[in-house]
Each structure stands twice: as structure tokens, then as C-alpha cells.
PDB file of C-alpha atoms in Angstrom:
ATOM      1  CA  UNK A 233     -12.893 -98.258-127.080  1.00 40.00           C
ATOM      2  CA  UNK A 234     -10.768 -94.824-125.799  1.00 40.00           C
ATOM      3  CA  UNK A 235     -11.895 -92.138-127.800  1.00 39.00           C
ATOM      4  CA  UNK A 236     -10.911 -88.369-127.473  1.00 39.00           C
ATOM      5  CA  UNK A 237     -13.198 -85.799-127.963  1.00 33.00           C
ATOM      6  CA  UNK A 238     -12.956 -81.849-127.973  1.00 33.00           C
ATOM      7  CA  UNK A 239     -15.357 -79.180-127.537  1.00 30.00           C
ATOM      8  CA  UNK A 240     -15.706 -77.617-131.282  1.00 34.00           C
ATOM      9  CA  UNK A 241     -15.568 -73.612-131.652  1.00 33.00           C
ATOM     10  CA  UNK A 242     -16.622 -72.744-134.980  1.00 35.00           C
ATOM     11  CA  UNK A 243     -15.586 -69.180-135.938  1.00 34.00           C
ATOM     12  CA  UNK A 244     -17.371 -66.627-137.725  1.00 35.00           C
ATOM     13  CA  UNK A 245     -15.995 -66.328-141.516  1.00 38.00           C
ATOM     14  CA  UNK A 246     -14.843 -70.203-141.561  1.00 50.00           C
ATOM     15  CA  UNK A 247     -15.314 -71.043-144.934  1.00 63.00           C
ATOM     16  CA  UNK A 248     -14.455 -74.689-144.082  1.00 83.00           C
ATOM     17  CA  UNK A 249     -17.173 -77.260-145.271  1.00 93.00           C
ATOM     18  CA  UNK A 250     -16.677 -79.232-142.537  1.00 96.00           C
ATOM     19  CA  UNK A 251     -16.993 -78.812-139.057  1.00 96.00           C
ATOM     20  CA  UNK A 252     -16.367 -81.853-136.832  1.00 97.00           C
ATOM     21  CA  UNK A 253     -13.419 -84.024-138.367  1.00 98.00           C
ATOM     22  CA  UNK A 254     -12.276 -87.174-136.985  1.00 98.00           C
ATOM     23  CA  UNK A 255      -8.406 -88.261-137.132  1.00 98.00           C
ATOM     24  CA  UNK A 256      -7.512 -91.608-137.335  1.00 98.00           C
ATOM     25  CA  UNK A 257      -3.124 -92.939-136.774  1.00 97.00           C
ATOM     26  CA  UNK A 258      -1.120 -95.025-135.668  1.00 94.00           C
ATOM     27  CA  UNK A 259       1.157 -93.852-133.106  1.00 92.00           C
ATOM     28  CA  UNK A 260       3.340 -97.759-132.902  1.00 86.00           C
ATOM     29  CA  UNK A 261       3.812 -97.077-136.514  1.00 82.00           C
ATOM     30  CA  UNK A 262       7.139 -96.928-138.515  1.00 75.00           C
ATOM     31  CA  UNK A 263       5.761 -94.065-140.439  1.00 83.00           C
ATOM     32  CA  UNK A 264       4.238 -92.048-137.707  1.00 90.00           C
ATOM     33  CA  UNK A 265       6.114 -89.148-136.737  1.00 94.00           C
ATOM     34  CA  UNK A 266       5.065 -86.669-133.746  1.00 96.00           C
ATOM     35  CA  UNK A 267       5.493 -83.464-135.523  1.00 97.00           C
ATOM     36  CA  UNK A 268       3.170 -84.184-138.544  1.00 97.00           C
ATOM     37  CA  UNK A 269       0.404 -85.536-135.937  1.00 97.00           C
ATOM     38  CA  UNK A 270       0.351 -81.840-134.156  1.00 97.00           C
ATOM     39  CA  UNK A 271       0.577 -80.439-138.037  1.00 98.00           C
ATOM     40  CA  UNK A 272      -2.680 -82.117-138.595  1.00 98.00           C
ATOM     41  CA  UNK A 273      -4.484 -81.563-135.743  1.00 97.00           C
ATOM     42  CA  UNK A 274      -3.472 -77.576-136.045  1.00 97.00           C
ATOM     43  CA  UNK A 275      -4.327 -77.462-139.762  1.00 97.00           C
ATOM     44  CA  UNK A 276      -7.617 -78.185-138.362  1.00 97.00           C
ATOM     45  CA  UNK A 277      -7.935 -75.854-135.880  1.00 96.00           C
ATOM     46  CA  UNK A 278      -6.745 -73.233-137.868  1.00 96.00           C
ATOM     47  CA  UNK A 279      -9.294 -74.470-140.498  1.00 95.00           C
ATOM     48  CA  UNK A 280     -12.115 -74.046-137.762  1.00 94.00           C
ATOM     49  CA  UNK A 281     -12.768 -77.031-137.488  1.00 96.00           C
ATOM     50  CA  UNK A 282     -11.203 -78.732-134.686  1.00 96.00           C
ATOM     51  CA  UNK A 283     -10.521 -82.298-134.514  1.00 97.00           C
ATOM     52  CA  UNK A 284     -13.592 -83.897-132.772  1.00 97.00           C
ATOM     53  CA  UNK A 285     -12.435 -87.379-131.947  1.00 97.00           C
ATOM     54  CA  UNK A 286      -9.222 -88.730-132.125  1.00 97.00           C
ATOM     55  CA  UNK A 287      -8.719 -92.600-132.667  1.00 97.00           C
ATOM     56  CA  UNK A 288      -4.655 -93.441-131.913  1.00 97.00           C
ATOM     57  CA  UNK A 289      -4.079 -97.233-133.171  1.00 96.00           C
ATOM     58  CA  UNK A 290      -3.105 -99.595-131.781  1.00 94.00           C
ATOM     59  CA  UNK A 291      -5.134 -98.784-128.022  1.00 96.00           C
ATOM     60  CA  UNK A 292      -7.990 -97.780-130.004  1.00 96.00           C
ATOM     61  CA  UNK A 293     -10.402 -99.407-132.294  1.00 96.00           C
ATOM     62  CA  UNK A 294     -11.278 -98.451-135.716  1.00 97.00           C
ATOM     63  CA  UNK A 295     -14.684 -96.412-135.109  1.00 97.00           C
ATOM     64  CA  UNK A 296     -18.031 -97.901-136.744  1.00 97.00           C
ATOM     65  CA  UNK A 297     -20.515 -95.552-137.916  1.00 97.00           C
ATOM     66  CA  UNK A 298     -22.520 -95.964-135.154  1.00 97.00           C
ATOM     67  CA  UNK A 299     -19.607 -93.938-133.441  1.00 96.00           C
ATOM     68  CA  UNK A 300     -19.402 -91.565-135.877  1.00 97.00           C
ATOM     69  CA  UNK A 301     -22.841 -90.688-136.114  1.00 97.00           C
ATOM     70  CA  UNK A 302     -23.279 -90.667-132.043  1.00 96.00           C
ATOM     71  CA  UNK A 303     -20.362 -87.880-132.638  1.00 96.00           C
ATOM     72  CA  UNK A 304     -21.724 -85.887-135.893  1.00 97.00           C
ATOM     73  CA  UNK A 305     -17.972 -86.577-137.061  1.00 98.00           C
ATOM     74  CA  UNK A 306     -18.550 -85.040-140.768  1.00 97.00           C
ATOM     75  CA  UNK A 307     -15.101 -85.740-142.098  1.00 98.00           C
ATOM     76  CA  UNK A 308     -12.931 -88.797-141.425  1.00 98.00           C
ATOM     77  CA  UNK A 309      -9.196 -88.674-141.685  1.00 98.00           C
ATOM     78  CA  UNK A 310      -7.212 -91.357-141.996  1.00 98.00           C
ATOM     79  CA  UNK A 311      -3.363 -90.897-141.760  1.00 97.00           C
ATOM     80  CA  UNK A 312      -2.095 -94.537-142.001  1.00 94.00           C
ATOM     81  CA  UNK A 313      -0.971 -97.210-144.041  1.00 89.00           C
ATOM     82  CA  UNK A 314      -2.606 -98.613-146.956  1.00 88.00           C
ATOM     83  CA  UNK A 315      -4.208-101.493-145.041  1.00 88.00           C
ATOM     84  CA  UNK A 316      -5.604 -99.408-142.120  1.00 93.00           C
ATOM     85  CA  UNK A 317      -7.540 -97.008-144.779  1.00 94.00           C
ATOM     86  CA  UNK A 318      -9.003-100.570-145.519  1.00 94.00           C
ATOM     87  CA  UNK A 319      -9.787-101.628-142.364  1.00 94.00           C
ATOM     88  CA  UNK A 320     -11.764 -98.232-141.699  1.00 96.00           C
ATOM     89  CA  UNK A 321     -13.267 -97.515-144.284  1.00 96.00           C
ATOM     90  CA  UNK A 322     -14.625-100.753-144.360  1.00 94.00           C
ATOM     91  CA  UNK A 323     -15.594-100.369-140.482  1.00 95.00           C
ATOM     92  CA  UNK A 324     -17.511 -96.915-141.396  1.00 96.00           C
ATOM     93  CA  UNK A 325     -19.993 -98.388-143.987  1.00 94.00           C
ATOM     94  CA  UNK A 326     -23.398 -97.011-143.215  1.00 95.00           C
ATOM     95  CA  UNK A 327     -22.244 -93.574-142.150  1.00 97.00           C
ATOM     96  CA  UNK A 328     -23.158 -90.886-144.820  1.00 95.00           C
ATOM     97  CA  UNK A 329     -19.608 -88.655-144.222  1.00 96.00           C
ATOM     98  CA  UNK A 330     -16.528 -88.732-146.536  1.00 97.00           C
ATOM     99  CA  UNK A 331     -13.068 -90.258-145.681  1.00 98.00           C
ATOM    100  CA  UNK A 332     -10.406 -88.257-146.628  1.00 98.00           C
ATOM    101  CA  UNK A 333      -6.769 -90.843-146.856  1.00 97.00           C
ATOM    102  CA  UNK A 334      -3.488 -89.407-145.778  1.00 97.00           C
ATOM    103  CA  UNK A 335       0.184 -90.575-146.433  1.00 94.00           C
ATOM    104  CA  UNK A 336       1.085 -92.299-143.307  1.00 92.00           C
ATOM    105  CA  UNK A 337       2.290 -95.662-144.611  1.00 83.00           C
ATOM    106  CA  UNK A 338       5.020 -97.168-146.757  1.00 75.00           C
ATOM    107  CA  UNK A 339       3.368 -97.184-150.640  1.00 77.00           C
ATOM    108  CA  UNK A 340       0.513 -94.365-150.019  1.00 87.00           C
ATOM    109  CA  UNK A 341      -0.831 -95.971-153.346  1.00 86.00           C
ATOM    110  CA  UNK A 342      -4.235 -94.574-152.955  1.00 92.00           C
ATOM    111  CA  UNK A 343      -3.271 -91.383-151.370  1.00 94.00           C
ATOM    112  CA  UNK A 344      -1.181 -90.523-154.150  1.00 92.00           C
ATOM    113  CA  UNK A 345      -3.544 -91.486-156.823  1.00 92.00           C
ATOM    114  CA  UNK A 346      -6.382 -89.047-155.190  1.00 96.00           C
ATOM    115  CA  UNK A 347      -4.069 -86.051-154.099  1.00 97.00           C
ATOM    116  CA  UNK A 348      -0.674 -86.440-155.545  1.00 95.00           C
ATOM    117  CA  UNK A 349       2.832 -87.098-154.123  1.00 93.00           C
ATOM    118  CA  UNK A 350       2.368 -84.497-151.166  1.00 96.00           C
ATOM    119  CA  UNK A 351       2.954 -84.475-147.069  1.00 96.00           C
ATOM    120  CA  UNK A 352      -0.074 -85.146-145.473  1.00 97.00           C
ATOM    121  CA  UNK A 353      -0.783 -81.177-143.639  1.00 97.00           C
ATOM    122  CA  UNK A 354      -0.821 -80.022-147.153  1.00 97.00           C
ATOM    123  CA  UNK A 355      -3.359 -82.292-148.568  1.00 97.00           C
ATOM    124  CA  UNK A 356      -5.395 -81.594-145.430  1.00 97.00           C
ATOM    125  CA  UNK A 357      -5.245 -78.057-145.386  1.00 97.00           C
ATOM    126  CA  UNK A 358      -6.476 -78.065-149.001  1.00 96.00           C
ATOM    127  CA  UNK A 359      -9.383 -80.570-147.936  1.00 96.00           C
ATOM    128  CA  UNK A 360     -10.583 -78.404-145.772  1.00 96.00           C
ATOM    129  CA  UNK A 361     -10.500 -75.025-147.478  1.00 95.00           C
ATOM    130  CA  UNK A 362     -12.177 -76.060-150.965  1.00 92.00           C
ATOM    131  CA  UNK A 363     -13.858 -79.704-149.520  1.00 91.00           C
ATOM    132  CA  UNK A 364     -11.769 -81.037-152.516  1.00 93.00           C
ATOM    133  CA  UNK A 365     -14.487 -83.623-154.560  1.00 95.00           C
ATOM    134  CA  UNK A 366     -16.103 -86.563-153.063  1.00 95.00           C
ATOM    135  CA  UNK A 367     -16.827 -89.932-154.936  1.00 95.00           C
ATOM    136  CA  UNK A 368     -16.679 -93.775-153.958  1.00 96.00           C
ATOM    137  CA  UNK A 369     -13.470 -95.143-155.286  1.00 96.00           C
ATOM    138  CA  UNK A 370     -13.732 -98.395-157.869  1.00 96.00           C
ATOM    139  CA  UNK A 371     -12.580-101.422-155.440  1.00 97.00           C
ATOM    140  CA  UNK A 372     -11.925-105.011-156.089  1.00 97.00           C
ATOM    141  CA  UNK A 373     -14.211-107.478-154.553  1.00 96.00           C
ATOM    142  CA  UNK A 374     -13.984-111.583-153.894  1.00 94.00           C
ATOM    143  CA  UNK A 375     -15.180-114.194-151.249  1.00 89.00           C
ATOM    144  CA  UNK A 376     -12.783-113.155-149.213  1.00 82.00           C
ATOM    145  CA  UNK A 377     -12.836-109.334-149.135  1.00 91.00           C
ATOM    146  CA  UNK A 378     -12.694-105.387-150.414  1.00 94.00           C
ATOM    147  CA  UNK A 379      -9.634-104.347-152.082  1.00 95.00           C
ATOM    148  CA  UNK A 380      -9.615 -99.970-152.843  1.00 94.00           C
ATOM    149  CA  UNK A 381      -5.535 -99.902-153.825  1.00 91.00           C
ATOM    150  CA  UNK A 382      -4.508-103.580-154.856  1.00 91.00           C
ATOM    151  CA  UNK A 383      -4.472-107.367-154.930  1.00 94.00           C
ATOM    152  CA  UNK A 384      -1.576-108.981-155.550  1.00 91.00           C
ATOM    153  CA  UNK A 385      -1.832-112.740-156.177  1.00 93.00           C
ATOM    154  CA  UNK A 386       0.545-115.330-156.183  1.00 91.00           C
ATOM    155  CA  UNK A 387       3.817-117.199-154.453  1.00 86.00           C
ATOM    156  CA  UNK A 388       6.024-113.967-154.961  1.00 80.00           C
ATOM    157  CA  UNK A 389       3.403-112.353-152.138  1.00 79.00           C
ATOM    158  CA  UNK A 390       6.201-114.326-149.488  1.00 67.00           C
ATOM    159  CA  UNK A 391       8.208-111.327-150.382  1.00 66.00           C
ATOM    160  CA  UNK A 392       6.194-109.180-148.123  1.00 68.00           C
ATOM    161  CA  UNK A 393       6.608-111.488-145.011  1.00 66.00           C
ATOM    162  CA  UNK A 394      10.686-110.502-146.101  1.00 61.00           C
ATOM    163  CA  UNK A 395       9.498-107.079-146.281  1.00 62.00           C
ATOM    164  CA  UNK A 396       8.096-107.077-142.620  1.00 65.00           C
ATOM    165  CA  UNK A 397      10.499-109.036-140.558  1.00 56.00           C
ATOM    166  CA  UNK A 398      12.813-106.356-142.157  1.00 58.00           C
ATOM    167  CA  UNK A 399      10.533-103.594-140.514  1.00 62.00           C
ATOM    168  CA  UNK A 400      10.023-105.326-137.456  1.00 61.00           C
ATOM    169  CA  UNK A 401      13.422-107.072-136.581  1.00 63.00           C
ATOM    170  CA  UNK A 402      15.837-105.669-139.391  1.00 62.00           C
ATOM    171  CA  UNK A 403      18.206-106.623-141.922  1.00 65.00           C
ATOM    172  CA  UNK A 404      19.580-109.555-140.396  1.00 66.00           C
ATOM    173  CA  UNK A 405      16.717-111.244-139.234  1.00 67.00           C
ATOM    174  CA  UNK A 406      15.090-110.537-143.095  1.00 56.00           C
ATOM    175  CA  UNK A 407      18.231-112.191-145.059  1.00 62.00           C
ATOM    176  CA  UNK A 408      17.209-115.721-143.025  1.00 68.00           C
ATOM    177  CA  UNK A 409      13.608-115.488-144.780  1.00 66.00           C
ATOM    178  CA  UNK A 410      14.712-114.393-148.568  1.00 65.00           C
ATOM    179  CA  UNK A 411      16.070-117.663-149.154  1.00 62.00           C
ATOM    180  CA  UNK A 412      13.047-119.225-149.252  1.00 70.00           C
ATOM    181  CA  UNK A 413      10.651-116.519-150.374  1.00 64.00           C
ATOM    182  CA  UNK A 414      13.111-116.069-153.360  1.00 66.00           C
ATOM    183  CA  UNK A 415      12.169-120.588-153.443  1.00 63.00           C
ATOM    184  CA  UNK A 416       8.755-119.792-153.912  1.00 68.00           C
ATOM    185  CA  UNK A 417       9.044-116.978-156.145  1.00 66.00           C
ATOM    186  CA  UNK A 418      11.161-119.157-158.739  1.00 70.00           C
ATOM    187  CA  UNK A 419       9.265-123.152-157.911  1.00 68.00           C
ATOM    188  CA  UNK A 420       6.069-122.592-156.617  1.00 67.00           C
ATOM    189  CA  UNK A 421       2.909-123.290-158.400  1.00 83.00           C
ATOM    190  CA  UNK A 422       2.269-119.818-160.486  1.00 90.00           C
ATOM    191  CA  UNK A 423      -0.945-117.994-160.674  1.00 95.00           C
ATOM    192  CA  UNK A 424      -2.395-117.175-163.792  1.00 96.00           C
ATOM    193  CA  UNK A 425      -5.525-115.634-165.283  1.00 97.00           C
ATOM    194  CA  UNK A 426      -8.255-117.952-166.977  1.00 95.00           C
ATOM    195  CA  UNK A 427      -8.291-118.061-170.360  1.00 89.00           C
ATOM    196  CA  UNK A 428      -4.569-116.816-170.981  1.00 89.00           C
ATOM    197  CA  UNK A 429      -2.060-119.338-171.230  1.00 84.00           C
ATOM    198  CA  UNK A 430       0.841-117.288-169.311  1.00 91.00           C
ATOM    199  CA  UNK A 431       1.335-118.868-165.515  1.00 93.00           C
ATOM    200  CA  UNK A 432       2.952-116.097-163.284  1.00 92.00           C
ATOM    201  CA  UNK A 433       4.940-115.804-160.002  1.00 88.00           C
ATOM    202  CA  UNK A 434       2.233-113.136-159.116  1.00 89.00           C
ATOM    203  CA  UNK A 435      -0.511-111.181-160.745  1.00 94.00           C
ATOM    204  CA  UNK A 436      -0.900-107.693-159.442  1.00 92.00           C
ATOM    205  CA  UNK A 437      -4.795-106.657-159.772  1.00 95.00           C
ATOM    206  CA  UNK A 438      -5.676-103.010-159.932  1.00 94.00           C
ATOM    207  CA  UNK A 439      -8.945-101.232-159.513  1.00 96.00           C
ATOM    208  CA  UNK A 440      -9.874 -98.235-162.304  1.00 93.00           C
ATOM    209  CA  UNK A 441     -12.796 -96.931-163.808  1.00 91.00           C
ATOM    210  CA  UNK A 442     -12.501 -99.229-166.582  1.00 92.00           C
ATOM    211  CA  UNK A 443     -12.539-102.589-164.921  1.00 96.00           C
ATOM    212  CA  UNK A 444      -9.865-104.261-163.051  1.00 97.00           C
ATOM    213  CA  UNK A 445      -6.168-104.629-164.481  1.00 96.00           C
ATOM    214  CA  UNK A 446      -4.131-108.193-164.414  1.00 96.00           C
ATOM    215  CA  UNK A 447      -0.417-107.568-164.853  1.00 93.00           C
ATOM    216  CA  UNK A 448       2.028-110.310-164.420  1.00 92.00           C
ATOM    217  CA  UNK A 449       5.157-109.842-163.032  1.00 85.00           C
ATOM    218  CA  UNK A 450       7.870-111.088-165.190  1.00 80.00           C
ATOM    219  CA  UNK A 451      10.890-112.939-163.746  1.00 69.00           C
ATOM    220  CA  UNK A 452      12.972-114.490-166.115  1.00 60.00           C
ATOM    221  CA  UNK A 453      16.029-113.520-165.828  1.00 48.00           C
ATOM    222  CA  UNK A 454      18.545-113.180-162.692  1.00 49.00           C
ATOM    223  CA  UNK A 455      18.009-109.626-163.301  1.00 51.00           C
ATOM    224  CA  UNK A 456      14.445-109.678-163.056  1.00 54.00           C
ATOM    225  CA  UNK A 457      14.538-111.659-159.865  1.00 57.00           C
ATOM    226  CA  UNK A 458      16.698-109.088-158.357  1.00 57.00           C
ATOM    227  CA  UNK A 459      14.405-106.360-159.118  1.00 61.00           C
ATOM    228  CA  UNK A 460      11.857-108.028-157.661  1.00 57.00           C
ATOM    229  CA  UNK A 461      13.366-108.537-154.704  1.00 58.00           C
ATOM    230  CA  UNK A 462      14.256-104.942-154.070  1.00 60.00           C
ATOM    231  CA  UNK A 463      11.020-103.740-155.253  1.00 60.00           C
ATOM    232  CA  UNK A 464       9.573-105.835-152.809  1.00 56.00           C
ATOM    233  CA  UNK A 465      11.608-105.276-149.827  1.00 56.00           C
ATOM    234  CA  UNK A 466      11.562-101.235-150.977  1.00 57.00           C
ATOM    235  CA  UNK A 467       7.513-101.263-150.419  1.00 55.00           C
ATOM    236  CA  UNK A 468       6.179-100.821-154.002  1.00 59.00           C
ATOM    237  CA  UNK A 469       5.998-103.931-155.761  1.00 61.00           C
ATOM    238  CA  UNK A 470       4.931-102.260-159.337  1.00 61.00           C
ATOM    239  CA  UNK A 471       8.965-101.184-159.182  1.00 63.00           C
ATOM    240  CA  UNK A 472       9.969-104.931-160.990  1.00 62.00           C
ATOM    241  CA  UNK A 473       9.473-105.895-164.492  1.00 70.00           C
ATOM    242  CA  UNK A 474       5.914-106.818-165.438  1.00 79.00           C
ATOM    243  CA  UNK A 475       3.177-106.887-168.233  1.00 89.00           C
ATOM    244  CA  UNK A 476      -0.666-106.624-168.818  1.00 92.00           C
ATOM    245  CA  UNK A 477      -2.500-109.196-169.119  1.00 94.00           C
ATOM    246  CA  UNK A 478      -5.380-108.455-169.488  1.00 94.00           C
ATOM    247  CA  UNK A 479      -8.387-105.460-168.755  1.00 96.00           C
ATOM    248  CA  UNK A 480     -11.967-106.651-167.802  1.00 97.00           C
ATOM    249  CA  UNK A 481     -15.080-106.443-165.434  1.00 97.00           C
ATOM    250  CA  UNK A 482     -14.622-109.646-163.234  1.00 98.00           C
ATOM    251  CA  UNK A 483     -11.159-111.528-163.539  1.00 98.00           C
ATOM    252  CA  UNK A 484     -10.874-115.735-162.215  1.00 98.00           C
ATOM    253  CA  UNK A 485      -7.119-116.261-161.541  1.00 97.00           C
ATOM    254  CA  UNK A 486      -6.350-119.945-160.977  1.00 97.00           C
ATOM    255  CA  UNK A 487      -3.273-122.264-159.570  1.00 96.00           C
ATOM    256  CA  UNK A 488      -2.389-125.530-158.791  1.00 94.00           C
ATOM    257  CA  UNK A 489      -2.589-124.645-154.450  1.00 93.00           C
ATOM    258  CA  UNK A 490      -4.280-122.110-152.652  1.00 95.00           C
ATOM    259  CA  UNK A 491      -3.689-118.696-153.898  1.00 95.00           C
ATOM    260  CA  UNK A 492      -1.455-116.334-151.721  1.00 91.00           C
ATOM    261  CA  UNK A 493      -2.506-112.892-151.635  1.00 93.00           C
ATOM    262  CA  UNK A 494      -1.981-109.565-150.671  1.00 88.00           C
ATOM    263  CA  UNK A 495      -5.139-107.480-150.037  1.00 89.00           C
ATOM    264  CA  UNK A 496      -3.945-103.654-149.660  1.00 88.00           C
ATOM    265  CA  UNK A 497      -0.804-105.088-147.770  1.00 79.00           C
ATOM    266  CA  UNK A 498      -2.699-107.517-145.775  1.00 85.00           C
ATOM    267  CA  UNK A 499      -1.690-110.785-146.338  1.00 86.00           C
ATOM    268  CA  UNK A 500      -4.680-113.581-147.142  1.00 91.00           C
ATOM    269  CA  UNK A 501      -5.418-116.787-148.634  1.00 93.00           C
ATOM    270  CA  UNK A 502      -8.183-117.935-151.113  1.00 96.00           C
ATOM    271  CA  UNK A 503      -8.921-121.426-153.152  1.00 96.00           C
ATOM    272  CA  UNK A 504      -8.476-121.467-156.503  1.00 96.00           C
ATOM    273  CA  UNK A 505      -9.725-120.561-158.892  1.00 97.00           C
ATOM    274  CA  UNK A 506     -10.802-117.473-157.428  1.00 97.00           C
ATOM    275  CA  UNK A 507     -13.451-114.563-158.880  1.00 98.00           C
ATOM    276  CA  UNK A 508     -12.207-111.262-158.462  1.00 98.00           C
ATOM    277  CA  UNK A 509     -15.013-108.319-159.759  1.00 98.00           C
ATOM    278  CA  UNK A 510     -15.034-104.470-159.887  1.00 98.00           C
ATOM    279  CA  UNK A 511     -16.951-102.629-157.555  1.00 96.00           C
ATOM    280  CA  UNK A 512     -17.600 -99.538-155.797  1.00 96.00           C
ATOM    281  CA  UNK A 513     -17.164 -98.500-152.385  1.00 96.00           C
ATOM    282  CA  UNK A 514     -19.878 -98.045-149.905  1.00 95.00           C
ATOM    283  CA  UNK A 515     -18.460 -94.520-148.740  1.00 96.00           C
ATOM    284  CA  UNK A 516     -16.842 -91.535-150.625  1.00 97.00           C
ATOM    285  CA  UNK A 517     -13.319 -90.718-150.680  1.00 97.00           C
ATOM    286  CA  UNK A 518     -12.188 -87.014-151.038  1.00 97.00           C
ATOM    287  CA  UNK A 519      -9.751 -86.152-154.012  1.00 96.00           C
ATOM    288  CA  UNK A 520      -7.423 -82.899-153.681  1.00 96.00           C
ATOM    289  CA  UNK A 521      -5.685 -83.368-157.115  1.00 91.00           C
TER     290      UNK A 521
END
């Protein structure tokens, strides 16, 4: 693993809480853009608190804590996608710091619900004047994995292998695979929660201090299906028609295959029927808003 470290100057005044930050991005990313990068890294300096160790995906890995602690890195940002602020904060269980999640993806979900719709220097530069307020997020939690945004669950989830061919290869190359995720989406064995009667072409599971959240996405109509699609291929899947179905601690979804899923944008797989429970995450998040 390449790591970058600096020498940190801490100034007298700072009123920064923290003094050795980490930055975490993705520099192969669509998203990632050269100009907010140096933003960041200045907003930290300026901040006194220079960045200690720098982590640039995809030539580096995701730190542990081990490497966090070996550095006394106090604050981890992560300016990525939704699945990358997974992957590390997942990776960094054990270490006692705060991560702090900037927009650097396509949906931002759980940026946005902890600091609003703003750029990323601005929601740093406020983290690191006030310290903002630190708490573990609630998560959703099966065999399989963590969720801290979403699960989505269900054949419409083929929508997001539409969604990043179109990203990777464009357009073109994205119209060949809509066919049959659109197939799927309309014929496949549906998902549904136990207990309700309603089969769905996916259930979208959300994390919140009150349990988890089952809505089913509706598609019943051409219109419908044509939402879907272009919420889909837009990024933000909540954009189509859908409906709650129901509010609770643990939620079993069950089908008549293996369920397709979609784990913070990571695409998985998981026999049915499949326990889904609310939980908490192992390290603290920093809110702004």
C-alpha cells in the first residue's frame, strides 16, 4: 500500500478540533475533478490541520485502522462514491476517529442526508471549524453484509448494470443491455416482504432511527416503467413511482430465485428468503447540517 504523508504544522490560535486528517478519492473516478481535490486539501491547511495521509484509489488500498492508528490520523475523509464510504468505513472498524463522507459520487445519499446538498470544500471547511457532531449512523445488516445508505432488492437491480456500461462505455453500448434489464424488470420472479401479500420488481430498504423502511417500487403502467428506467440510468433510483410497505426492526424479503441486490451501489446476491436487521455502525460519522 502507497501512502502519502506530510509533516503537520499546527499553528498557534487553530481552533480546529482536529489535527491530523486523512483524505481518501478516487482519482479514475467519473466524479473526481482536480480542482476540488486541491480545494480540499487547502481547506485543510488553511484549517491547520494539514492533510496527513493521502489514500488516491484505485493504486491505493482502503487504510485499516491499524494504519490509521500507526499515523494518529484523527479525522478520516472520504470524498467518493456511495460504495467506497462503505468499503472504508467498514475497513476502519476498530479505530476510535470519526469519518467525515464527502460528495464525490453519483447519488451522495448519505452525504446529503448528514450535511445537506452542498460541494464538498464547504462541508469540510465547516467540519473542521466547529467539529460538526459525531454519532454512528443506523445501517442495515444481513449474511451477506453492512448497508449505511441503502439496499435495494430485486430483478429491477439489472438496471444498474445499464447504468454502468453507460458510465463506462456510453450510450450506445447501454441501449444493447436495457432490453433485457427492462425483461427482468417486467417477468422476473418479484421480491416481496414476508407477511405482505404485494410481490415487487424491487424493494428499496432504508436505514433510520426508527427501524428499516421497505418501499416497493411500483411499475404498472408504461409510464411507470419509463420512470424507472430514467431514474435508474439518472443514478437515484427513489426518482420512480413507489410505496411503503412496511416500517420495522428486522425485515425477511423472499422470492422465487436468488435475490439480486444492490448494497450502497454494489451489486450482490443472497438466497431467499433473506433477514435484513437494523443496526449501528462500528465508527462515527460527522454531521454538518
Amino acid at each position: 500500500m502507497r501512502v502519502t504523508f506530510s509533516r503537520v504544522v499546527r499553528w498557534a490560535g487553530m481552533t480546529s478540533p482536529f489535527s491530523r486528517p486523512a483524505l481518501i478519492c478516487n482519482d479514475r473516478s467519473g466524479s473526481y475533478d482536480e480542482s476540488i481535490h486541491r480545494q480540499l486539501i487547502d481547506a485543510c491547511a488553511a484549517a491547520g490541520a494539514r492533510v496527513a495521509a493521502s489514500f488516491v484509489l484505485p493504486k491505493d488500498d482502503l487504510p485499516d485502522a491499524a494504519a490509521l492508528r500507526a499515523s494518529d490520523i484523527d479525522l478520516l475523509i472520504v470524498w467518493t462514491g456511495d460504495g467506497t464510504i462503505n468499503a472504508a468505513a467498514t475497513g476502519c472498524e476498530g479505530w476510535h476517529g470519526p469519518l467525515l463522507p464527502l460528495p464525490g459520487g453519483t447519488l451522495n445519499l448519505l452525504s446529503k442526508q448528514l450535511h445537506g446538498d452542498h460541494p464538498a470544500p464547504t462541508i469540510l471547511e465547516r467540519a473542521l471549524a466547529s467539529g460538526g457532531r459525531r454519532a454512528p449512523v443506523p445501517t442495515i445488516r444481513s449474511a451477506a453484509r453492512e448497508a449505511f445508505i441503502t439496499v435495494v432488492a430485486g430483478p429491477a437491480t439489472r438496471w444498474a448494470e445499464v447504468r454502468e456500461t453507460m458510465r463506462s462505455q456510453g450510450l450506445i453500448e447501454a441501449s444493447r443491455e436495457a432490453p433485457d434489464a427492462l425483461e427482468e424488470m417486467l417477468n422476473a420472479p418479484g421480491v416481496q416482504v414476508a407477511g405482505s401479500g404485494a410481490v415487487y420488481p424491487a424493494i428499496i430498504l432504508t436505514p433510520t432511527r426508527d427501524g428499516i423502511t421497505a418501499d416497493g417500487i411500483v411499475a404498472d403502467a408504461t409510464g411507470d416503467v419509463l420512470r424507472h428506467g430514467l431514474a435508474w440510468l439518472g443514478g437515484d433510483f427513489r426518482d420512480g413511482p413507489h410505496e411503503r410497505v412496511a416500517t420495522a426492526e428486522t425485515i425477511i424479503l423472499q422470492s422465487d430465485r436468488i435475490i439480486a441486490l444492490e448494497y450502497d451501489g454494489e451489486l450482490a446476491e443472497i438466497p431467499s428468503p433473506a433477514r435484513f436487521s437494523i443496526g449501528q455502525s462500528a465508527i462515527d460519522f460527522i454531521a454538518t447540517a
